[in-house]
CSV table of C-alpha atoms and ligand atoms in Angstrom, one decimal:
chain,number,residue,atom,x,y,z
A,1,MET,CA,1.1,-9.7,-17.9
A,2,ILE,CA,0.6,-11.9,-15.4
A,3,MET,CA,3.2,-13.7,-12.9
A,4,ALA,CA,2.9,-16.8,-13.1
A,5,ASP,CA,2.6,-17.5,-8.0
A,6,CYS,CA,1.9,-14.1,-7.7
A,7,ILE,CA,-1.3,-14.2,-6.3
A,8,PHE,CA,-2.1,-11.3,-6.9
A,9,CYS,CA,-1.6,-11.8,-10.0
A,10,LYS,CA,-4.3,-14.0,-9.5
A,11,ILE,CA,-6.9,-12.2,-7.2
A,12,ALA,CA,-6.6,-8.8,-10.6
A,13,ASP,CA,-7.0,-11.9,-12.9
A,14,LYS,CA,-9.8,-13.3,-10.4
A,15,GLU,CA,-8.2,-16.7,-10.5
A,16,ILE,CA,-8.9,-16.6,-6.9
A,17,PRO,CA,-11.3,-14.6,-4.8
A,18,GLY,CA,-10.8,-11.3,-3.2
A,19,LYS,CA,-13.5,-9.0,-1.7
A,20,ILE,CA,-13.5,-6.2,-4.5
A,21,ILE,CA,-14.2,-3.2,-3.2
A,22,HIS,CA,-13.3,-1.3,-6.8
A,23,GLU,CA,-12.0,-2.5,-10.2
A,24,ASP,CA,-11.0,-0.1,-13.1
A,25,ASP,CA,-8.9,-0.9,-16.2
A,26,LEU,CA,-5.8,-0.6,-14.1
A,27,CYS,CA,-6.2,-1.4,-11.2
A,28,ILE,CA,-8.2,-3.0,-8.4
A,29,ALA,CA,-8.7,-2.8,-4.4
A,30,PHE,CA,-10.0,-5.7,-2.3
A,31,LEU,CA,-9.5,-6.0,1.9
A,32,ASP,CA,-6.6,-6.6,2.6
A,33,LEU,CA,-6.8,-10.8,4.8
A,34,SER,CA,-4.7,-9.9,7.6
A,35,GLN,CA,-6.6,-6.8,8.8
A,36,ALA,CA,-4.3,-4.7,10.8
A,37,THR,CA,-7.5,-2.6,11.4
A,38,VAL,CA,-11.2,-2.9,10.2
A,39,GLY,CA,-11.5,-1.7,6.6
A,40,HIS,CA,-7.8,-2.7,5.7
A,41,THR,CA,-7.6,-2.4,2.2
A,42,LEU,CA,-5.2,-3.0,-0.8
A,43,VAL,CA,-5.0,-0.9,-4.2
A,44,ILE,CA,-2.9,-3.1,-7.0
A,45,PRO,CA,-2.5,-2.0,-10.2
A,46,LYS,CA,-3.5,-4.9,-12.5
A,47,LYS,CA,-0.3,-5.2,-14.5
A,48,HIS,CA,2.8,-6.9,-12.8
A,49,TYR,CA,5.0,-4.7,-11.1
A,50,ASP,CA,7.2,-6.1,-8.3
A,51,SER,CA,7.1,-2.8,-5.6
A,52,MET,CA,7.1,1.4,-6.5
A,53,LEU,CA,10.2,1.3,-6.3
A,54,THR,CA,9.9,-0.2,-10.6
A,55,ALA,CA,6.6,0.0,-11.3
A,56,ASP,CA,5.4,3.3,-13.9
A,57,PRO,CA,4.8,6.1,-12.4
A,58,GLU,CA,1.3,7.0,-14.4
A,59,ILE,CA,0.9,4.0,-13.2
A,60,ILE,CA,2.1,5.0,-9.1
A,61,ALA,CA,0.0,8.3,-9.7
A,62,HIS,CA,-3.0,6.5,-10.5
A,63,VAL,CA,-2.9,3.6,-7.9
A,64,PHE,CA,-2.3,6.0,-5.6
A,65,LYS,CA,-5.8,8.5,-6.7
A,66,VAL,CA,-7.4,5.4,-6.2
A,67,ALA,CA,-6.5,5.0,-2.0
A,68,GLN,CA,-7.2,8.9,-1.7
A,69,VAL,CA,-11.1,8.0,-2.8
A,70,LEU,CA,-11.3,4.5,-1.2
A,71,ALA,CA,-9.2,5.8,1.9
A,72,ASN,CA,-12.4,8.8,2.8
A,73,ARG,CA,-14.8,6.1,1.2
A,74,ILE,CA,-13.7,3.9,3.7
A,75,LYS,CA,-13.1,6.5,6.6
A,76,GLU,CA,-17.0,7.8,6.7
A,77,ARG,CA,-18.0,4.0,6.0
A,78,PHE,CA,-16.1,2.9,9.2
A,79,ASN,CA,-16.0,6.1,10.6
A,80,ALA,CA,-12.1,6.1,11.4
A,81,SER,CA,-10.4,9.3,12.8
A,82,GLY,CA,-7.8,8.9,10.3
A,83,CYS,CA,-5.7,6.9,8.3
A,84,ASN,CA,-2.3,5.2,7.6
A,85,VAL,CA,-1.6,4.8,3.3
A,86,LEU,CA,1.6,3.2,2.5
A,87,THR,CA,3.6,1.0,0.2
A,88,ASN,CA,5.9,-1.9,1.2
A,89,ALA,CA,9.0,-1.8,-0.6
A,90,GLY,CA,11.7,-5.0,-0.5
A,91,GLU,CA,11.6,-7.0,2.3
A,92,ALA,CA,14.4,-4.8,4.4
A,93,ALA,CA,10.6,-2.8,4.7
A,94,GLY,CA,8.4,-5.4,5.4
A,95,GLN,CA,6.8,-6.4,1.7
A,96,THR,CA,5.7,-9.9,1.6
A,97,VAL,CA,4.1,-10.2,-2.0
A,98,HIS,CA,6.5,-8.9,-4.4
A,99,HIS,CA,3.0,-7.3,-6.5
A,100,PHE,CA,3.4,-3.1,-5.9
A,101,HIS,CA,0.5,-2.1,-4.3
A,102,VAL,CA,-0.8,0.6,-1.5
A,103,HIS,CA,-2.5,0.2,1.5
A,104,VAL,CA,-5.0,2.2,3.0
A,105,ILE,CA,-5.3,1.5,6.6
A,106,PRO,CA,-7.6,3.1,8.6
A,107,ARG,CA,-7.6,4.0,12.3
A,108,TYR,CA,-9.5,4.5,14.9
A,109,ASP,CA,-7.3,5.8,18.2
A,110,GLU,CA,-4.0,4.9,19.6
A,111,ASN,CA,-5.1,1.7,20.4
A,112,ASP,CA,-6.8,0.5,18.1
A,113,GLY,CA,-3.8,-2.8,18.0
A,114,LEU,CA,-1.4,-1.0,15.2
A,115,LYS,CA,1.9,0.5,16.1
A,116,ILE,CA,3.6,2.5,13.4
A,117,SER,CA,6.2,4.7,14.5
A,118,PHE,CA,9.1,5.9,14.0
A,119,VAL,CA,12.1,5.5,16.4
A,120,ASP,CA,14.1,8.9,16.9
A,121,HIS,CA,17.5,9.0,16.4
A,122,SER,CA,17.9,12.8,15.7
A,123,LYS,CA,20.3,12.8,18.5
A,124,ASP,CA,22.8,10.3,16.8
A,125,VAL,CA,22.6,11.6,13.1
A,126,ASP,CA,25.3,13.2,10.9
A,127,LEU,CA,22.5,15.0,9.0
A,128,ASP,CA,25.5,17.3,6.6
A,129,ASN,CA,26.8,14.5,6.0
A,130,ILE,CA,23.5,12.8,4.2
A,131,TYR,CA,22.8,15.7,3.0
A,132,GLN,CA,25.4,15.8,0.9
A,133,SER,CA,25.2,12.1,-0.1
A,134,LEU,CA,22.1,12.9,-1.8
A,135,MET,CA,23.1,16.3,-3.4
A,136,LYS,CA,26.5,15.3,-4.9
B,1,5GP,P1,3.4,-6.7,2.7
B,1,5GP,O1,3.7,-7.3,3.2
B,1,5GP,O2,3.9,-7.2,0.9
B,1,5GP,O3,2.9,-5.0,2.5
B,1,5GP,O4,1.9,-6.8,2.7
B,1,5GP,C1,1.7,-7.9,1.7
B,1,5GP,C2,0.0,-8.2,2.7
B,1,5GP,O5,-1.0,-8.7,1.9
B,1,5GP,C3,-0.6,-8.6,3.6
B,1,5GP,O6,-0.8,-7.7,4.3
B,1,5GP,C4,-1.2,-9.7,3.9
B,1,5GP,O7,-2.4,-9.5,4.5
B,1,5GP,C5,-2.0,-9.3,2.1
B,1,5GP,N1,-2.0,-11.2,1.8
B,1,5GP,C6,-1.5,-11.5,1.5
B,1,5GP,N2,-2.2,-12.6,0.3
B,1,5GP,C7,-3.2,-12.1,0.7
B,1,5GP,C8,-4.7,-12.9,-0.3
B,1,5GP,O8,-4.4,-14.1,-0.2
B,1,5GP,N3,-5.3,-12.2,-0.2
B,1,5GP,C9,-5.5,-10.7,0.5
B,1,5GP,N4,-7.1,-10.5,0.1
B,1,5GP,N5,-4.5,-10.3,1.5
B,1,5GP,C10,-3.6,-11.2,1.0
B,2,ZN,ZN1,1.9,-9.4,-9.9
C-alpha cells in the first residue's frame, strides 16, 4: 500500500505534515507547497499508483469527483474566475512526484502568473494519418 520513499504516501500516512483540506477513505487533498496560484491543491489516492495511466479507474473517478467539489470550494473562497484541473503522467509530461495526483489550480485572470498553452500546430499536422493510427 505505502511505497517507501514516496513523499505523497508519507503525507497520506501523516508521516510528514501537509495542509490537508479533505480526507475520506480513499483519498486526501492538501495544499501544493509551490502554490502555482493561491489555493493550488493536490488530490491524491491514499493507495500508491505511479500515475493516472496505471491507477484503478474507480479510484480515478473518485479522485476527480473530489477535485470537482474542491475546485468549486476553492473558487468560491478565493473568488477565482476559473480553474485548471489536470494530472501529469510521466516525466515528459512534467510529472515530478510519481504518485498519482490531480492538480486543482484556481485561475484569477490572464495575469495570474500561470501560463498553460497549447501551441497551434494545425497547419503542419496530418490529422487523417493520426486518426487512422488510432482507429486501427
Ligand atoms: P507534478 O509536477 O508531479 O505534477 O506535481 C508535483 C507537485 O507536488 C508540485 O506542484 C510540487 O510543488 C508538489 N510537491 C512536491 N513535494 C511536496 C511536498 O512535500 N508537499 C506538498 N504539499 N507539495 C509538494
Ligand atoms: Zn506513493
